Short mmCIF file of C-alpha atoms in Angstrom, two decimals:
data_model
loop_
_atom_site.label_atom_id
_atom_site.label_comp_id
_atom_site.label_asym_id
_atom_site.label_seq_id
_atom_site.Cartn_x
_atom_site.Cartn_y
_atom_site.Cartn_z
CA UNK A 1067 47.39 28.00 0.55
CA UNK A 1068 45.68 30.86 2.31
CA UNK A 1069 46.18 31.18 6.04
CA UNK A 1070 43.03 32.28 7.85
CA UNK A 1071 42.87 33.26 11.53
CA UNK A 1072 41.93 30.26 13.70
CA UNK A 1073 38.53 30.77 15.32
CA UNK A 1074 38.58 30.15 19.09
CA UNK A 1075 36.02 27.32 18.93
CA UNK A 1076 38.35 25.17 16.79
CA UNK A 1077 38.88 21.84 18.59
CA UNK A 1078 42.20 21.51 20.37
CA UNK A 1079 43.43 18.61 18.20
CA UNK A 1080 42.97 20.78 15.11
CA UNK A 1081 44.81 23.70 16.67
CA UNK A 1082 47.72 21.42 17.53
CA UNK A 1083 47.69 19.99 13.99
CA UNK A 1084 47.58 23.53 12.57
CA UNK A 1085 50.64 24.50 14.60
CA UNK A 1086 52.59 21.44 13.51
CA UNK A 1087 51.54 21.92 9.90
CA UNK A 1088 52.76 25.50 9.99
CA UNK A 1089 56.09 24.35 11.40
CA UNK A 1090 56.40 21.81 8.59
CA UNK A 1091 55.32 24.13 5.77
CA UNK A 1092 57.56 26.95 7.02
CA UNK A 1093 60.54 24.62 7.06
CA UNK A 1094 61.04 24.86 10.83
CA UNK A 1095 60.45 21.11 10.91
CA UNK A 1096 62.12 19.36 8.03
CA UNK A 1097 61.79 16.16 6.03
CA UNK A 1098 62.63 13.23 8.32
CA UNK A 1099 62.31 15.17 11.60
CA UNK A 1100 60.46 13.39 14.37
CA UNK A 1101 57.22 15.10 15.46
CA UNK A 1102 56.45 15.43 19.18
CA UNK A 1103 55.04 12.09 20.38
CA UNK A 1104 51.68 11.44 22.02
CA UNK A 1105 53.19 11.68 25.50
CA UNK A 1106 54.87 15.01 24.74
CA UNK A 1107 51.64 16.48 23.33
CA UNK A 1108 49.63 15.20 26.33
CA UNK A 1109 52.04 16.86 28.77
CA UNK A 1110 52.38 20.08 26.78
CA UNK A 1111 48.64 20.69 26.22
CA UNK A 1112 47.09 18.73 29.11
CA UNK A 1113 45.07 16.57 26.70
CA UNK A 1114 44.04 12.90 26.52
CA UNK A 1115 46.01 10.39 24.48
CA UNK A 1116 43.14 10.04 21.97
CA UNK A 1117 43.28 13.80 21.32
CA UNK A 1118 47.04 13.75 20.81
CA UNK A 1119 46.64 10.83 18.43
CA UNK A 1120 43.92 12.68 16.55
CA UNK A 1121 46.20 15.71 16.07
CA UNK A 1122 48.96 13.54 14.64
CA UNK A 1123 46.56 11.64 12.40
CA UNK A 1124 45.46 14.89 10.76
CA UNK A 1125 49.01 15.36 9.50
CA UNK A 1126 49.32 11.70 8.53
CA UNK A 1127 46.08 11.90 6.57
CA UNK A 1128 47.35 14.99 4.80
CA UNK A 1129 50.48 13.13 3.79
CA UNK A 1130 52.71 15.55 5.70
CA UNK A 1131 53.84 12.93 8.20
CA UNK A 1132 54.35 9.17 8.29
CA UNK A 1133 54.18 6.88 11.30
CA UNK A 1134 57.07 4.47 11.71
CA UNK A 1135 56.23 1.34 13.61
CA UNK A 1136 57.22 1.60 17.26
CA UNK A 1137 59.27 4.71 16.71
CA UNK A 1138 57.02 7.75 16.25
CA UNK A 1139 55.67 10.04 13.59
CA UNK A 1140 58.03 11.71 11.14
CA UNK A 1141 57.79 14.65 8.79
CA UNK A 1142 57.40 13.68 5.17
CA UNK A 1143 57.55 16.73 3.00
CA UNK A 1144 57.23 14.85 -0.24
CA UNK A 1145 53.59 15.17 -1.23
CA UNK A 1146 52.33 12.30 -3.39
CA UNK A 1147 51.84 13.24 -7.00
CA UNK A 1148 48.20 13.08 -8.02
CA UNK A 1149 48.32 11.59 -11.48
CA UNK A 1150 44.97 12.23 -13.09
CA UNK A 1151 44.62 9.53 -15.76
CA UNK A 1152 42.45 11.34 -18.25
CA UNK A 1153 42.87 15.06 -17.52
CA UNK A 1154 46.64 14.95 -17.98
CA UNK A 1155 46.27 13.44 -21.44
CA UNK A 1156 43.49 15.69 -22.68
CA UNK A 1157 43.95 17.14 -26.09
CA UNK A 1158 43.56 20.71 -24.85
CA UNK A 1159 46.61 20.09 -22.78
CA UNK A 1160 49.25 18.89 -25.22
CA UNK A 1161 47.43 20.62 -28.09
CA UNK A 1162 48.43 23.91 -26.45
CA UNK A 1163 52.05 22.95 -26.23
CA UNK A 1164 52.08 22.04 -22.56
CA UNK A 1165 54.05 19.14 -21.18
CA UNK A 1166 51.92 16.36 -19.70
CA UNK A 1167 54.06 16.51 -16.60
CA UNK A 1168 52.93 20.06 -15.86
CA UNK A 1169 49.50 18.60 -15.13
CA UNK A 1170 50.92 16.10 -12.66
CA UNK A 1171 53.23 18.36 -10.74
CA UNK A 1172 51.23 21.60 -10.65
CA UNK A 1173 54.21 23.85 -10.48
CA UNK A 1174 56.50 21.59 -8.49
CA UNK A 1175 59.93 21.42 -10.07
CA UNK A 1176 60.51 18.30 -12.11
CA UNK A 1177 63.37 17.07 -14.21
CA UNK A 1178 63.74 14.54 -16.98
CA UNK A 1179 67.07 12.78 -17.03
CA UNK A 1180 68.78 9.73 -18.43
CA UNK A 1181 66.98 10.34 -21.75
CA UNK A 1182 67.95 7.62 -24.17
CA UNK A 1183 66.84 7.14 -27.78
CA UNK A 1184 67.24 3.86 -29.64
CA UNK A 1185 65.98 2.13 -32.70
CA UNK A 1186 65.26 -1.47 -31.71
CA UNK A 1187 63.44 -4.70 -32.38
CA UNK A 1188 60.64 -4.80 -29.81
CA UNK A 1189 59.68 -7.71 -27.57
CA UNK A 1190 56.67 -9.69 -28.62
CA UNK A 1191 54.10 -7.98 -26.38
CA UNK A 1192 54.94 -4.53 -27.74
CA UNK A 1193 55.39 -5.72 -31.34
CA UNK A 1194 51.96 -7.35 -31.27
CA UNK A 1195 50.27 -4.12 -30.18
CA UNK A 1196 52.15 -1.88 -32.62
CA UNK A 1197 51.74 -4.27 -35.54
CA UNK A 1198 55.44 -4.97 -36.02
CA UNK A 1199 58.73 -5.26 -34.18
CA UNK A 1200 60.61 -2.26 -35.66
CA UNK A 1201 60.35 0.55 -33.12
CA UNK A 1202 61.91 3.74 -31.87
CA UNK A 1203 62.27 3.76 -28.11
CA UNK A 1204 62.40 6.77 -25.76
CA UNK A 1205 63.66 5.92 -22.27
CA UNK A 1206 63.77 8.50 -19.51
CA UNK A 1207 63.53 9.04 -15.77
CA UNK A 1208 61.43 11.70 -14.09
CA UNK A 1209 62.26 13.34 -10.76
CA UNK A 1210 60.05 15.66 -8.71
CA UNK A 1211 61.38 17.84 -5.91
CA UNK A 1212 64.75 16.23 -6.60
CA UNK A 1213 63.46 12.71 -6.00
CA UNK A 1214 63.26 10.08 -8.78
CA UNK A 1215 59.63 8.99 -9.09
CA UNK A 1216 59.15 7.32 -12.46
CA UNK A 1217 60.87 5.37 -15.22
CA UNK A 1218 59.21 5.60 -18.59
CA UNK A 1219 59.82 3.74 -21.85
CA UNK A 1220 57.85 4.71 -24.94
CA UNK A 1221 57.72 2.66 -28.13
CA UNK A 1222 56.71 4.08 -31.52
CA UNK A 1223 56.39 2.30 -34.88
CA UNK A 1224 59.71 3.08 -36.56
CA UNK A 1225 58.14 3.67 -39.96
CA UNK A 1226 55.87 6.34 -38.52
CA UNK A 1227 58.35 8.43 -36.53
CA UNK A 1228 61.61 8.00 -38.43
CA UNK A 1229 63.22 11.39 -39.10
CA UNK A 1230 60.76 13.35 -36.90
CA UNK A 1231 61.27 15.27 -33.65
CA UNK A 1232 59.92 12.20 -31.81
CA UNK A 1233 63.32 10.60 -32.23
CA UNK A 1234 65.09 13.76 -31.00
CA UNK A 1235 65.83 14.43 -27.35
CA UNK A 1236 63.79 17.66 -27.48
CA UNK A 1237 60.40 16.88 -28.98
CA UNK A 1238 59.23 20.51 -28.92
CA UNK A 1239 56.07 22.14 -27.48
CA UNK A 1240 53.37 19.64 -26.53
CA UNK A 1241 55.82 16.75 -26.73
CA UNK A 1242 55.40 13.51 -28.63
CA UNK A 1243 51.60 13.68 -28.76
CA UNK A 1244 51.63 17.07 -30.46
CA UNK A 1245 54.22 15.69 -32.91
CA UNK A 1246 52.06 12.63 -33.63
CA UNK A 1247 49.27 15.14 -34.30
CA UNK A 1248 51.54 16.98 -36.79
CA UNK A 1249 51.90 13.64 -38.58
CA UNK A 1250 48.12 13.25 -38.79
CA UNK A 1251 48.16 10.57 -36.08
CA UNK A 1252 46.98 12.46 -33.00
CA UNK A 1253 46.15 10.15 -30.09
CA UNK A 1254 42.40 10.07 -29.49
CA UNK A 1255 41.97 7.12 -27.10
CA UNK A 1256 44.11 5.66 -24.36
CA UNK A 1257 44.09 2.37 -22.51
CA UNK A 1258 46.05 2.06 -19.29
CA UNK A 1259 46.75 -1.30 -17.67
CA UNK A 1260 47.78 -0.92 -14.05
CA UNK A 1261 49.63 -3.53 -11.99
CA UNK A 1262 51.55 -3.46 -8.72
CA UNK A 1263 54.57 -5.59 -7.90
CA UNK A 1264 57.91 -5.52 -6.13
CA UNK A 1265 60.64 -3.71 -8.08
CA UNK A 1266 63.32 -5.40 -10.14
CA UNK A 1267 66.86 -4.70 -8.86
CA UNK A 1268 67.65 -2.06 -11.50
CA UNK A 1269 64.38 -0.26 -10.67
CA UNK A 1270 65.32 -0.16 -6.98
CA UNK A 1271 68.58 1.53 -7.96
CA UNK A 1272 67.18 3.93 -10.55
CA UNK A 1273 64.25 5.03 -8.36
CA UNK A 1274 66.32 4.95 -5.15
CA UNK A 1275 63.54 2.93 -3.47
CA UNK A 1276 63.61 2.15 0.23
CA UNK A 1277 63.40 -1.59 1.01
CA UNK A 1278 59.87 -2.94 0.91
CA UNK A 1279 58.48 -0.30 -1.45
CA UNK A 1280 56.42 -1.75 -4.31
CA UNK A 1281 56.14 -0.16 -7.73
CA UNK A 1282 53.11 0.58 -9.87
CA UNK A 1283 53.58 -0.64 -13.44
CA UNK A 1284 51.43 1.04 -16.09
CA UNK A 1285 51.27 0.02 -19.71
CA UNK A 1286 49.51 2.63 -21.80
CA UNK A 1287 48.54 2.29 -25.44
CA UNK A 1288 47.62 5.38 -27.45
CA UNK A 1289 45.24 4.99 -30.41
CA UNK A 1290 44.29 7.43 -33.16
CA UNK A 1291 40.61 8.18 -33.81
CA UNK A 1292 40.82 5.48 -36.51
CA UNK A 1293 41.91 2.99 -33.84
CA UNK A 1294 45.53 2.76 -35.00
CA UNK A 1295 47.94 2.17 -32.08
CA UNK A 1296 50.73 4.76 -32.28
CA UNK A 1297 52.50 4.41 -28.94
CA UNK A 1298 53.04 1.91 -26.16
CA UNK A 1299 54.35 3.50 -22.96
CA UNK A 1300 55.61 1.30 -20.13
CA UNK A 1301 55.94 3.23 -16.87
CA UNK A 1302 57.28 2.17 -13.49
CA UNK A 1303 56.27 4.43 -10.59
CA UNK A 1304 57.51 4.64 -7.01
CA UNK A 1305 54.27 3.64 -5.25
CA UNK A 1306 55.06 5.89 -2.26
CA UNK A 1307 55.12 8.95 -4.54
CA UNK A 1308 51.87 8.45 -6.40
CA UNK A 1309 48.11 8.42 -6.22
CA UNK A 1310 46.48 7.56 -9.55
CA UNK A 1311 43.09 9.06 -10.19
CA UNK A 1312 40.59 7.87 -12.78
CA UNK A 1313 37.17 9.46 -13.34
CA UNK A 1314 34.43 7.87 -15.39
CA UNK A 1315 30.66 7.73 -15.84
CA UNK A 1316 28.19 4.98 -15.01
CA UNK B 568 48.07 -16.40 -29.53
CA UNK B 569 49.76 -17.43 -32.75
CA UNK B 570 52.58 -19.92 -32.46
CA UNK B 571 55.43 -19.17 -34.84
CA UNK B 572 58.35 -21.52 -35.47
CA UNK B 573 61.28 -20.73 -33.16
CA UNK B 574 64.17 -19.33 -35.20
CA UNK B 575 67.45 -21.16 -34.50
CA UNK B 576 69.17 -18.00 -33.23
CA UNK B 577 66.78 -17.72 -30.28
CA UNK B 578 68.86 -17.75 -27.08
CA UNK B 579 68.80 -21.04 -25.18
CA UNK B 580 67.12 -19.57 -22.09
CA UNK B 581 64.22 -18.43 -24.25
CA UNK B 582 63.87 -21.81 -25.88
CA UNK B 583 63.77 -23.49 -22.48
CA UNK B 584 61.18 -20.97 -21.28
CA UNK B 585 59.13 -21.56 -24.45
CA UNK B 586 59.10 -25.29 -23.79
CA UNK B 587 58.04 -24.89 -20.18
CA UNK B 588 55.39 -22.36 -21.16
CA UNK B 589 53.94 -24.74 -23.68
CA UNK B 590 53.83 -27.49 -21.04
CA UNK B 591 51.96 -25.14 -18.71
CA UNK B 592 49.52 -23.79 -21.28
CA UNK B 593 48.76 -27.25 -22.65
CA UNK B 594 47.95 -28.48 -19.14
CA UNK B 595 50.81 -31.01 -19.08
CA UNK B 596 52.14 -29.08 -16.08
CA UNK B 597 49.36 -28.03 -13.73
CA UNK B 598 48.68 -25.41 -11.10
CA UNK B 599 50.95 -26.06 -8.13
CA UNK B 600 53.35 -28.38 -9.99
CA UNK B 601 57.03 -27.82 -9.33
CA UNK B 602 59.07 -26.75 -12.39
CA UNK B 603 62.47 -28.34 -13.03
CA UNK B 604 64.99 -26.60 -10.75
CA UNK B 605 68.16 -24.79 -11.78
CA UNK B 606 70.29 -27.90 -11.23
CA UNK B 607 67.98 -30.06 -13.33
CA UNK B 608 68.00 -27.53 -16.18
CA UNK B 609 71.80 -27.18 -15.99
CA UNK B 610 72.23 -30.95 -16.26
CA UNK B 611 69.59 -31.43 -18.94
CA UNK B 612 70.78 -28.65 -21.29
CA UNK B 613 74.44 -28.28 -20.28
CA UNK B 614 73.99 -24.60 -19.40
CA UNK B 615 75.26 -22.28 -16.69
CA UNK B 616 73.25 -21.57 -13.55
CA UNK B 617 72.64 -17.97 -14.68
CA UNK B 618 71.07 -19.23 -17.90
CA UNK B 619 68.82 -21.67 -16.05
CA UNK B 620 67.77 -18.89 -13.71
CA UNK B 621 67.03 -16.63 -16.68
CA UNK B 622 64.75 -19.26 -18.23
CA UNK B 623 62.76 -19.63 -15.02
CA UNK B 624 62.52 -15.89 -14.51
CA UNK B 625 60.87 -15.48 -17.93
CA UNK B 626 57.96 -17.60 -16.64
CA UNK B 627 57.92 -15.83 -13.28
CA UNK B 628 57.78 -12.45 -15.02
CA UNK B 629 54.92 -13.67 -17.17
CA UNK B 630 53.01 -14.64 -14.05
CA UNK B 631 52.94 -18.32 -15.04
CA UNK B 632 55.17 -19.42 -12.17
CA UNK B 633 56.00 -18.30 -8.64
CA UNK B 634 59.20 -18.90 -6.69
CA UNK B 635 58.78 -20.21 -3.17
CA UNK B 636 61.67 -19.36 -0.92
CA UNK B 637 64.14 -22.22 -0.57
CA UNK B 638 61.83 -24.64 -2.29
CA UNK B 639 61.70 -24.05 -6.03
CA UNK B 640 59.56 -22.52 -8.72
CA UNK B 641 55.94 -23.58 -9.06
CA UNK B 642 53.32 -23.34 -11.77
CA UNK B 643 50.74 -20.69 -11.12
CA UNK B 644 47.86 -21.01 -13.51
CA UNK B 645 45.71 -18.42 -11.78
CA UNK B 646 44.90 -16.00 -14.54
CA UNK B 647 44.88 -12.40 -13.36
CA UNK B 648 41.45 -10.83 -13.19
CA UNK B 649 41.09 -8.03 -15.70
CA UNK B 650 39.20 -5.38 -13.79
CA UNK B 651 37.86 -2.92 -16.32
CA UNK B 652 37.36 0.33 -14.40
CA UNK B 653 34.51 1.83 -16.37
CA UNK B 654 32.85 -1.07 -18.21
CA UNK B 655 32.14 -3.02 -15.01
CA UNK B 656 30.32 -0.06 -13.50
CA UNK B 657 28.27 0.89 -16.53
CA UNK B 658 24.63 1.56 -15.91
CA UNK B 659 23.54 -1.04 -18.48
CA UNK B 660 25.27 -3.57 -16.34
CA UNK B 661 23.78 -3.14 -12.88
CA UNK B 662 20.65 -1.60 -14.41
CA UNK B 663 19.90 -5.04 -15.85
CA UNK B 664 20.29 -6.74 -12.53
CA UNK B 665 23.75 -8.14 -13.11
CA UNK B 666 26.38 -8.28 -10.39
CA UNK B 667 29.42 -6.11 -11.04
CA UNK B 668 31.61 -9.11 -10.33
CA UNK B 669 30.21 -10.97 -13.31
CA UNK B 670 32.00 -8.42 -15.49
CA UNK B 671 35.31 -9.05 -13.74
CA UNK B 672 35.30 -12.80 -13.67
CA UNK B 673 33.66 -13.61 -17.02
CA UNK B 674 32.19 -16.88 -15.91
CA UNK B 675 34.89 -17.93 -13.47
CA UNK B 676 33.36 -19.05 -10.18
CA UNK B 677 33.52 -16.42 -7.46
CA UNK B 678 32.24 -16.27 -3.93
CA UNK B 679 31.49 -13.48 -1.51
CA UNK B 680 32.14 -14.36 2.10
CA UNK B 681 32.67 -12.79 5.50
CA UNK B 682 29.86 -10.34 4.71
CA UNK B 683 29.41 -7.99 7.64
CA UNK B 684 26.95 -5.14 8.06
CA UNK B 685 27.36 -2.41 10.66
CA UNK B 686 26.10 1.01 11.48
CA UNK B 687 29.08 3.10 12.51
CA UNK B 688 30.62 6.51 12.95
CA UNK B 689 33.01 6.87 10.03
CA UNK B 690 36.61 8.01 10.14
CA UNK B 691 37.24 11.58 9.11
CA UNK B 692 38.28 10.91 5.51
CA UNK B 693 35.07 9.01 4.73
CA UNK B 694 32.86 11.37 6.78
CA UNK B 695 34.26 14.34 4.87
CA UNK B 696 33.36 12.83 1.51
CA UNK B 697 29.89 11.64 2.55
CA UNK B 698 29.02 14.87 4.34
CA UNK B 699 28.69 13.35 7.80
CA UNK B 700 29.99 10.59 10.05
CA UNK B 701 26.85 8.42 10.38
CA UNK B 702 27.23 5.53 7.94
CA UNK B 703 26.19 2.01 7.14
CA UNK B 704 29.15 -0.19 6.31
CA UNK B 705 29.23 -3.33 4.14
CA UNK B 706 32.39 -5.41 4.56
CA UNK B 707 33.04 -8.50 2.48
CA UNK B 708 35.71 -10.64 0.91
CA UNK B 709 35.71 -11.91 -2.67
CA UNK B 710 37.32 -15.13 -3.83
CA UNK B 711 37.82 -16.30 -7.42
CA UNK B 712 38.64 -19.91 -8.35
CA UNK B 713 38.67 -20.56 -4.60
CA UNK B 714 41.35 -17.98 -3.90
CA UNK B 715 40.70 -14.79 -1.88
CA UNK B 716 41.51 -11.81 -4.11
CA UNK B 717 39.84 -8.71 -2.65
CA UNK B 718 38.62 -7.12 0.57
CA UNK B 719 35.96 -4.50 0.10
CA UNK B 720 34.41 -2.02 2.53
CA UNK B 721 31.55 0.21 1.34
CA UNK B 722 30.23 3.19 3.27
CA UNK B 723 26.78 4.72 2.70
CA UNK B 724 25.19 7.76 4.37
CA UNK B 725 23.06 6.19 7.11
CA UNK B 726 20.15 8.56 6.54
CA UNK B 727 19.95 7.54 2.90
CA UNK B 728 20.06 3.75 3.19
CA UNK B 729 18.45 3.06 6.58
CA UNK B 730 15.76 0.39 6.27
CA UNK B 731 16.58 -0.49 2.63
CA UNK B 732 17.99 -3.67 1.06
CA UNK B 733 21.39 -1.97 1.08
CA UNK B 734 21.69 -2.80 4.76
CA UNK B 735 20.62 -6.43 4.14
CA UNK B 736 23.07 -9.19 3.29
CA UNK B 737 21.26 -9.89 0.01
CA UNK B 738 20.85 -6.59 -1.84
CA UNK B 739 18.86 -8.14 -4.71
CA UNK B 740 19.36 -8.00 -8.51
CA UNK B 741 21.87 -5.37 -9.63
CA UNK B 742 23.17 -4.97 -6.08
CA UNK B 743 23.62 -1.75 -4.14
CA UNK B 744 23.79 0.49 -7.22
CA UNK B 745 20.43 -0.73 -8.49
CA UNK B 746 19.03 -0.12 -4.98
CA UNK B 747 20.48 3.40 -4.89
CA UNK B 748 18.75 3.91 -8.23
CA UNK B 749 15.44 2.74 -6.67
CA UNK B 750 15.96 5.49 -4.09
CA UNK B 751 16.39 8.10 -6.84
CA UNK B 752 20.14 8.27 -6.19
CA UNK B 753 21.59 6.21 -9.02
CA UNK B 754 25.36 6.57 -9.32
CA UNK B 755 26.28 8.54 -12.44
CA UNK B 756 29.97 9.35 -11.93
CA UNK B 757 32.81 7.50 -10.26
CA UNK B 758 36.24 8.54 -9.09
CA UNK B 759 38.82 5.88 -8.31
CA UNK B 760 42.03 6.66 -6.45
CA UNK B 761 44.60 3.91 -6.88
CA UNK B 762 47.59 3.30 -4.63
CA UNK B 763 49.99 0.40 -4.10
CA UNK B 764 51.59 -0.55 -0.79
CA UNK B 765 52.62 -3.51 1.32
CA UNK B 766 49.71 -5.20 3.11
CA UNK B 767 48.79 -4.68 6.74
CA UNK B 768 49.04 -7.87 8.82
CA UNK B 769 45.29 -8.56 8.84
CA UNK B 770 45.22 -8.17 5.03
CA UNK B 771 48.02 -10.72 4.67
CA UNK B 772 45.90 -13.17 6.66
CA UNK B 773 42.56 -12.43 5.01
CA UNK B 774 43.95 -12.52 1.46
CA UNK B 775 46.37 -15.39 2.23
CA UNK B 776 49.18 -13.39 0.59
CA UNK B 777 52.62 -14.92 0.00
CA UNK B 778 55.46 -12.93 1.58
CA UNK B 779 56.52 -9.93 -0.50
CA UNK B 780 53.22 -9.50 -2.34
CA UNK B 781 51.99 -5.88 -2.38
CA UNK B 782 48.35 -4.88 -2.46
CA UNK B 783 46.52 -2.39 -4.65
CA UNK B 784 44.33 -0.06 -2.57
CA UNK B 785 41.43 1.60 -4.41
CA UNK B 786 39.17 4.23 -2.95
CA UNK B 787 36.14 4.80 -5.12
CA UNK B 788 33.53 7.49 -4.64
CA UNK B 789 30.16 7.20 -6.41
CA UNK B 790 28.28 10.42 -7.24
CA UNK B 791 24.73 10.95 -8.48
CA UNK B 792 24.13 13.02 -11.61
CA UNK B 793 23.56 15.96 -9.23
CA UNK B 794 27.05 15.43 -7.82
CA UNK B 795 25.90 14.01 -4.48
CA UNK B 796 28.35 11.41 -3.09
CA UNK B 797 26.38 8.26 -2.19
CA UNK B 798 29.07 5.68 -1.56
CA UNK B 799 32.72 5.41 -0.63
CA UNK B 800 34.20 1.99 -1.37
CA UNK B 801 37.65 1.07 -0.05
CA UNK B 802 39.07 -2.00 -1.74
CA UNK B 803 42.26 -3.94 -1.10
CA UNK B 804 43.34 -6.24 -3.94
CA UNK B 805 45.95 -8.99 -4.11
CA UNK B 806 48.27 -7.38 -6.67
CA UNK B 807 49.25 -10.77 -8.10
CA UNK B 808 45.61 -11.49 -9.00
CA UNK B 809 44.75 -8.27 -10.79
CA UNK B 810 45.28 -6.10 -13.82
CA UNK B 811 43.29 -2.87 -13.69
CA UNK B 812 42.23 -1.42 -17.00
CA UNK B 813 41.12 2.15 -17.61
CA UNK B 814 40.07 3.51 -21.01
CA UNK B 815 39.64 7.18 -21.76
CA UNK B 816 39.73 9.74 -24.55
CA UNK B 817 42.29 12.43 -25.31
#
């Protein structure tokens, strides 16, 4: 982000917010540090409580700080991931060999770990969608900025993907969707079902969730242009790390 | 759903769950009825407590039953509302004078209550989107099958809607979007931002949420074909009552 000189007519609450933001972005204030409270800001700048509150709420609105009930406002350096439902899955994207996650994280470092590949008999809900219970399953966990944010389990019809890179740990440039394209089954349409709920115990552990943090559960089905379902992907997201965005026309 | 004969190797907890599910779906057990407890299942089938618990948790995970702390597991026949992000907001829909909620509920009875209309100065996040702080605000609560499921707050630029049916309780056929169309500002594009979190205390009261139920928070912005934002709608949904569906192309 470009830093421009602050014009003198900028309101005081903004100038205070700018100073605190700079301290956060420069690393002077770090994740979990307590920001100066309303009383401290009032004394330091000779301002009203409402102005001090306004300064702090700028940082809260920007996701750089979180209020904790009865305790103060704390630095939160983890910016929510903006997960753009359609843009991230556009054909231009994976067609050019990019990973879908590059769209989500915009340059922030991410890792994929606990990758697990299995051939299985699917549960009824997945088997019904994919037209049969024999599936290959890709399980993995994604972390961003060193923090686990998502568990993801993808199911593919076993007959379709057997012996391909889709059942390898490294699926190659463009990932599984590019490989489905190589097979003549490129995804053309997606349906995402979004739910929110409290996490199951193993999800709390795997996502290292603080108590009282719900998860977002997404079930996506990918269809070819002929309407053939080629993947079911069940994702569980740390709700504190995500904003989902969907754009559509009237 | 097709009923297939249960193969004999099906684990006992699944067979118990299948039996209870059938009793619920057939109407033998009804909304609010208490399911047999762990002790009853243990005695009836000669199984361990863990197995009885597993059977009940199948139904809880399927949304057909809810545990109440220290009291037991109860039938919950409330079918989640399938909220179809794009279809419900299609122009054909409100252009023909239909209420958007008719798409969500598909004939189930719904009510709108606690409707409140105010002219206000908007908070910064809304003012930034709408290009100014002067807004008309429509607040209301939706209930389906007699159960409150959603709080909704819509903001409109005051200069645009002043003196129109949009600031009346009854907005007429097709609702606010049809009225925006009458003004030459029909919504053409929508963006929805979806988050999940625990409810604020007033939301717990207004939505009558059981303890430990998260909410889904949606912020939708409606744009005209010229890209002018004409509404910001902040919605809070009981997560146990909703599945959001979004369809899009690769």
